[in-house]
Coordinates of N, CA and C in Angstrom, one line a residue:
X1 N 151.6 82.4 104.1 CA 151.4 81.1 103.8 C 151.1 81.0 102.1
X2 N 151.3 80.1 102.1 CA 151.3 79.6 100.6 C 150.6 78.6 100.0
X3 N 149.5 79.0 98.7 CA 148.1 78.0 98.5 C 148.4 77.5 97.6
X4 N 147.9 76.8 96.8 CA 146.6 76.1 95.2 C 144.9 76.6 95.7
X5 N 144.5 76.6 94.1 CA 143.5 76.7 94.1 C 142.8 75.8 92.7
X6 N 142.1 74.7 92.8 CA 141.5 74.3 92.0 C 139.8 74.4 91.8
X7 N 139.2 73.9 90.4 CA 137.7 73.4 90.7 C 137.3 72.8 89.7
X8 N 136.4 72.3 90.3 CA 136.0 71.1 88.9 C 134.3 70.9 89.1
X9 N 133.3 70.8 89.0 CA 132.0 71.2 89.0 C 131.0 70.0 88.7
X10 N 130.0 69.3 89.0 CA 129.7 68.1 87.9 C 128.4 68.7 88.8
X11 N 127.3 67.6 87.2 CA 125.9 67.5 87.8 C 125.2 66.5 88.5
X12 N 124.1 67.4 89.2 CA 123.9 65.8 90.5 C 122.4 67.0 90.8
X13 N 121.1 65.7 90.3 CA 120.0 66.4 91.5 C 120.0 65.4 93.2
X14 N 119.4 66.6 94.0 CA 119.3 66.0 95.0 C 117.5 67.4 96.2
X15 N 117.1 66.5 96.8 CA 116.2 67.1 97.7 C 116.5 66.8 99.1
X16 N 115.9 68.5 99.9 CA 116.0 68.2 101.7 C 114.8 67.7 102.3
X17 N 115.0 66.8 103.4 CA 113.6 66.2 103.7 C 113.7 67.8 104.2
X18 N 112.5 67.0 105.2 CA 112.4 68.1 106.8 C 111.8 69.7 106.1
X19 N 112.0 70.0 104.5 CA 112.3 71.4 104.4 C 111.1 72.0 104.0
X20 N 110.6 72.9 104.3 CA 109.0 74.3 103.6 C 109.2 75.1 102.7
X21 N 109.6 74.4 101.5 CA 110.2 75.5 100.6 C 110.4 74.8 99.0
X22 N 111.1 75.3 97.7 CA 111.2 74.8 95.9 C 111.9 73.2 96.4
X23 N 113.7 73.9 97.1 CA 114.6 72.5 97.4 C 113.5 71.1 97.8
X24 N 112.3 71.2 98.5 CA 112.2 70.3 99.5 C 111.4 68.9 98.3
X25 N 111.2 69.1 96.7 CA 111.0 68.7 95.8 C 112.5 68.4 94.9
X26 N 112.2 67.5 94.2 CA 113.9 67.0 93.6 C 114.1 67.7 92.2
X27 N 115.3 68.0 92.5 CA 116.1 69.3 91.9 C 117.1 69.1 91.7
X28 N 117.9 70.4 90.4 CA 119.3 69.7 90.3 C 120.4 70.1 90.2
X29 N 121.2 70.6 90.3 CA 122.6 71.2 90.3 C 123.8 71.5 88.9
X30 N 123.6 72.6 88.5 CA 125.5 72.0 87.9 C 125.9 72.9 89.2
X31 N 127.2 71.3 90.0 CA 127.4 71.8 91.3 C 128.8 72.4 90.6
X32 N 129.4 73.4 91.9 CA 130.8 74.2 91.5 C 131.3 74.0 92.3
X33 N 132.5 73.1 93.2 CA 133.6 73.0 93.6 C 134.8 73.3 94.0
X34 N 135.5 74.6 95.1 CA 136.6 74.8 94.8 C 137.3 75.4 95.7
X35 N 137.8 74.3 95.5 CA 138.8 74.5 97.0 C 140.6 74.6 96.8
X36 N 140.9 75.0 98.5 CA 142.1 75.6 98.5 C 143.1 74.2 99.1
X37 N 144.2 74.8 98.9 CA 144.7 73.9 99.6 C 145.8 74.9 100.2
X38 N 146.7 74.6 101.6 CA 147.8 76.0 102.1 C 148.6 76.1 103.3
X39 N 149.5 75.6 103.2 CA 150.4 75.5 103.7 C 151.6 76.7 104.2
X40 N 152.3 76.3 105.4 CA 152.9 77.4 105.9 C 154.7 77.6 105.0
X41 N 155.0 76.4 104.8 CA 156.1 75.9 103.8 C 156.5 75.3 102.8
X42 N 157.1 75.7 101.9 CA 157.0 75.1 100.6 C 157.5 73.2 100.8
X43 N 157.2 72.6 100.1 CA 158.1 71.3 100.0 C 159.5 71.6 99.3
X44 N 161.3 71.0 100.3 CA 162.0 71.3 99.7 C 163.1 70.1 99.3
X45 N 161.9 69.2 98.9 CA 163.0 68.3 97.7 C 162.1 67.4 97.0
X46 N 162.7 67.1 95.8 CA 162.2 65.7 94.9 C 161.1 66.7 94.0
X47 N 160.3 66.2 92.9 CA 160.6 66.9 91.7 C 158.9 67.7 92.4
X48 N 158.3 68.2 93.6 CA 157.9 69.1 93.9 C 158.6 70.0 94.8
X49 N 159.8 70.2 94.7 CA 160.2 71.2 95.3 C 159.7 72.7 94.7
X50 N 159.9 73.4 96.1 CA 159.6 74.6 95.9 C 157.8 74.9 95.7
X51 N 157.0 73.8 96.5 CA 155.5 74.2 95.3 C 154.8 73.2 96.6
X52 N 153.2 73.3 97.1 CA 152.6 72.9 98.0 C 152.2 71.8 97.8
X53 N 152.0 71.1 96.6 CA 152.0 69.8 96.4 C 152.0 69.5 95.3
X54 N 152.2 69.1 94.2 CA 151.8 69.0 92.3 C 150.5 69.4 91.7
X55 N 150.1 70.1 91.0 CA 148.8 70.7 90.6 C 147.8 69.5 89.9
X56 N 149.0 69.2 89.6 CA 147.9 68.1 87.9 C 148.0 66.5 89.5
X57 N 148.3 66.6 91.0 CA 147.9 65.5 91.8 C 146.1 66.7 92.4
X58 N 146.6 67.8 92.6 CA 145.4 68.1 93.9 C 144.4 68.4 91.9
X59 N 144.5 68.3 91.2 CA 143.9 68.5 89.8 C 142.1 67.0 90.1
X60 N 143.2 66.5 89.5 CA 143.0 64.5 90.1 C 141.9 64.1 90.6
X61 N 142.5 64.4 92.5 CA 142.2 63.8 93.3 C 140.7 64.6 93.8
X62 N 141.1 66.1 93.0 CA 139.7 67.1 93.0 C 138.3 66.9 92.3
X63 N 138.9 66.8 91.3 CA 138.2 65.6 89.6 C 137.6 64.1 90.0
X64 N 138.4 63.5 90.8 CA 137.8 61.5 91.0 C 136.6 62.1 92.4
X65 N 136.7 62.6 92.8 CA 135.6 62.8 94.1 C 134.3 64.0 93.4
X66 N 134.5 64.7 92.1 CA 133.5 65.0 91.7 C 132.9 64.2 90.9
X67 N 133.7 64.0 90.2 CA 133.3 62.2 89.2 C 132.0 61.3 89.5
X68 N 132.6 60.8 91.2 CA 131.8 60.0 91.8 C 130.6 60.1 92.1
X69 N 130.9 61.5 92.4 CA 129.0 63.1 92.9 C 128.3 63.0 90.5
X70 N 128.7 63.0 89.5 CA 128.5 63.0 88.3 C 127.2 62.4 87.3
X71 N 125.8 63.3 87.7 CA 124.8 63.3 86.9 C 124.4 61.6 87.9
X72 N 124.8 62.2 89.3 CA 123.8 60.9 91.1 C 123.0 62.0 91.2
X73 N 121.6 60.9 91.7 CA 121.2 61.6 92.5 C 121.6 61.4 93.6
X74 N 121.6 62.1 94.6 CA 122.0 63.2 96.1 C 121.4 62.9 97.3
X75 N 121.0 61.0 97.5 CA 120.2 61.2 98.6 C 120.5 60.6 100.3
X76 N 120.2 61.6 101.2 CA 120.5 61.6 102.6 C 120.3 60.2 103.0
X77 N 120.7 59.4 103.4 CA 120.3 57.9 104.2 C 119.2 58.1 105.2
X78 N 117.3 57.4 104.7 CA 116.6 57.0 105.5 C 116.1 57.9 104.9
X79 N 115.8 58.5 103.8 CA 115.1 59.6 103.8 C 113.9 59.5 103.1
X80 N 114.3 58.0 102.0 CA 113.3 57.1 101.1 C 113.1 56.5 101.9
X81 N 111.7 56.2 101.3 CA 111.5 54.3 102.1 C 112.4 53.5 101.1
X82 N 112.9 52.4 102.6 CA 113.8 51.1 101.0 C 113.0 51.1 99.5
X83 N 111.4 50.0 99.9 CA 111.5 50.3 98.7 C 111.6 51.4 97.1
X84 N 111.8 52.1 97.7 CA 111.4 53.4 96.7 C 112.5 53.1 96.2
X85 N 113.8 53.5 97.1 CA 115.1 53.3 96.6 C 115.4 51.8 95.1
X86 N 115.0 51.5 95.6 CA 115.2 49.4 95.3 C 114.2 49.8 93.4
X87 N 113.2 50.9 93.6 CA 112.4 51.2 92.2 C 113.4 51.8 91.9
X88 N 114.0 53.2 92.7 CA 115.1 54.0 91.5 C 116.5 53.1 91.4
X89 N 117.0 51.9 91.8 CA 117.6 51.7 91.7 C 117.0 50.5 90.4
X90 N 116.5 49.8 90.5 CA 115.9 48.7 89.3 C 115.9 49.7 87.8
X91 N 115.4 51.3 87.9 CA 114.7 52.0 87.6 C 116.2 52.0 86.3
X92 N 117.4 51.6 87.1 CA 118.8 51.7 86.2 C 119.0 53.2 86.9
X93 N 118.6 54.1 87.7 CA 118.7 55.6 88.7 C 120.6 55.9 89.3
X94 N 121.4 56.1 89.3 CA 122.4 56.3 89.7 C 122.7 57.0 90.8
X95 N 122.8 56.2 92.6 CA 122.0 56.7 93.3 C 123.1 56.6 94.2
X96 N 123.6 58.1 94.8 CA 124.8 58.1 95.7 C 124.2 58.5 97.2
X97 N 124.4 57.9 98.1 CA 123.3 57.6 99.4 C 124.3 57.9 100.7
X98 N 124.1 59.3 101.5 CA 125.4 59.8 102.5 C 124.2 60.0 103.7
X99 N 125.1 60.6 104.5 CA 124.5 60.4 105.9 C 124.1 61.9 106.5
X100 N 123.7 62.1 106.0 CA 123.8 63.6 105.8 C 122.9 64.6 104.4
X101 N 122.1 65.6 105.6 CA 121.2 65.8 104.8 C 122.0 66.7 103.8
X102 N 121.8 66.8 102.4 CA 122.3 66.8 101.1 C 122.2 68.1 101.1
X103 N 122.5 69.5 101.7 CA 122.8 70.8 101.6 C 124.1 71.0 101.4
X104 N 123.8 72.1 101.0 CA 125.7 72.1 99.5 C 126.4 73.3 101.3
X105 N 126.2 73.6 102.9 CA 126.9 73.1 103.6 C 127.5 71.6 104.1
X106 N 126.9 71.2 103.9 CA 127.3 69.0 104.6 C 127.8 69.4 103.4
X107 N 128.2 69.2 101.9 CA 128.9 68.7 100.9 C 130.3 69.6 101.1
X108 N 130.1 70.2 101.1 CA 131.7 71.1 100.9 C 131.7 70.5 102.8
X109 N 131.7 70.2 103.4 CA 132.8 69.2 104.5 C 132.9 67.9 103.8
X110 N 131.8 67.4 103.4 CA 131.9 66.4 102.2 C 133.7 66.1 101.4
X111 N 133.4 67.2 100.7 CA 134.8 67.5 100.3 C 136.1 67.9 101.2
X112 N 135.8 68.5 101.5 CA 137.4 68.9 102.6 C 137.7 67.5 103.5
X113 N 136.9 66.6 103.8 CA 137.0 66.0 104.7 C 137.7 64.4 103.4
X114 N 136.9 64.1 102.5 CA 137.7 63.1 101.2 C 139.6 63.7 101.2
X115 N 139.0 64.9 100.7 CA 140.7 65.2 100.6 C 141.9 65.6 101.2
X116 N 141.5 66.0 103.1 CA 142.2 65.8 104.1 C 142.0 64.2 104.5
X117 N 141.6 63.5 103.5 CA 141.7 62.4 103.6 C 143.1 61.5 102.5
X118 N 143.3 61.8 101.8 CA 144.3 62.0 101.0 C 145.1 62.0 101.1
X119 N 145.6 63.0 101.7 CA 146.6 63.9 102.3 C 147.1 64.5 102.3
X120 N 146.1 65.7 101.0 CA 146.8 66.8 100.9 C 146.0 67.9 102.2
X121 N 147.0 69.5 101.7 CA 146.9 70.2 103.0 C 145.6 71.7 103.0
X122 N 144.4 70.5 102.9 CA 143.8 71.6 102.3 C 142.7 72.4 103.6
X123 N 142.7 73.8 103.0 CA 142.2 75.1 104.0 C 141.5 75.1 104.0
X124 N 139.9 75.2 102.8 CA 138.7 75.4 102.9 C 138.0 74.8 101.4
X125 N 136.7 74.2 101.7 CA 135.9 74.1 99.7 C 135.1 75.1 100.0
X126 N 135.1 75.3 98.5 CA 133.1 75.8 98.1 C 132.5 75.2 97.8
X127 N 131.1 75.6 98.1 CA 130.3 73.8 97.2 C 128.7 75.6 96.7
X128 N 129.1 75.8 95.2 CA 128.4 76.6 94.3 C 126.9 75.9 94.3
X129 N 126.2 76.1 94.2 CA 124.5 75.5 94.1 C 124.1 76.2 92.5
X130 N 124.4 78.0 92.2 CA 124.0 78.3 91.5 C 125.5 79.2 91.4
X131 N 125.6 80.1 90.4 CA 126.4 81.0 90.0 C 127.2 82.7 91.0
X132 N 125.6 82.1 91.8 CA 126.0 83.2 92.7 C 125.8 83.0 94.6
X133 N 125.6 81.9 94.9 CA 125.5 80.9 95.8 C 126.1 79.9 96.4
X134 N 127.7 80.5 97.4 CA 127.7 79.4 97.4 C 127.5 78.9 99.2
X135 N 128.3 77.6 99.4 CA 128.8 77.1 101.2 C 130.6 77.4 101.3
X136 N 130.4 77.3 102.7 CA 132.0 76.9 102.2 C 132.6 76.0 103.5
X137 N 133.2 75.4 103.6 CA 133.7 74.9 105.0 C 135.3 75.1 105.0
X138 N 135.3 75.0 105.9 CA 137.3 75.0 106.8 C 136.6 75.0 108.0
X139 N 138.1 74.4 108.4 CA 138.3 74.5 109.4 C 138.6 75.2 111.0
X140 N 138.4 75.6 112.3 CA 139.3 76.7 112.5 C 141.1 76.2 112.7
X141 N 141.7 77.6 113.1 CA 143.1 77.5 113.6 C 143.0 77.8 115.0

């Protein structure tokens, strides 16, 4: 197998609904995202001959995703009252609403799926909340 790895980071806040501990309160992280691509065979033609994919394309795709979340408040859909969301938006807060609980595990899957939708042969995505703690997602083979 051949593979590539790249990473990017973003700063964002979140909280965990129905959680009993510190993370039930609004807090932020410098999230670090590490993505891995994997193929059995390298490309055989064109400018990407003997490559998994062009590193520039891979880095740009991951950067575009992290930029969507950078300096946003990541909010689980339905976790805040509609008038709270309206007030936050009226005050100029940048919200990124997701249809899942805002855990590192779910964010790893979100990044995985988004990279796969862009046609990249993604094998695994790791999402670090702290330098020492990460969650990862990969599909079973």
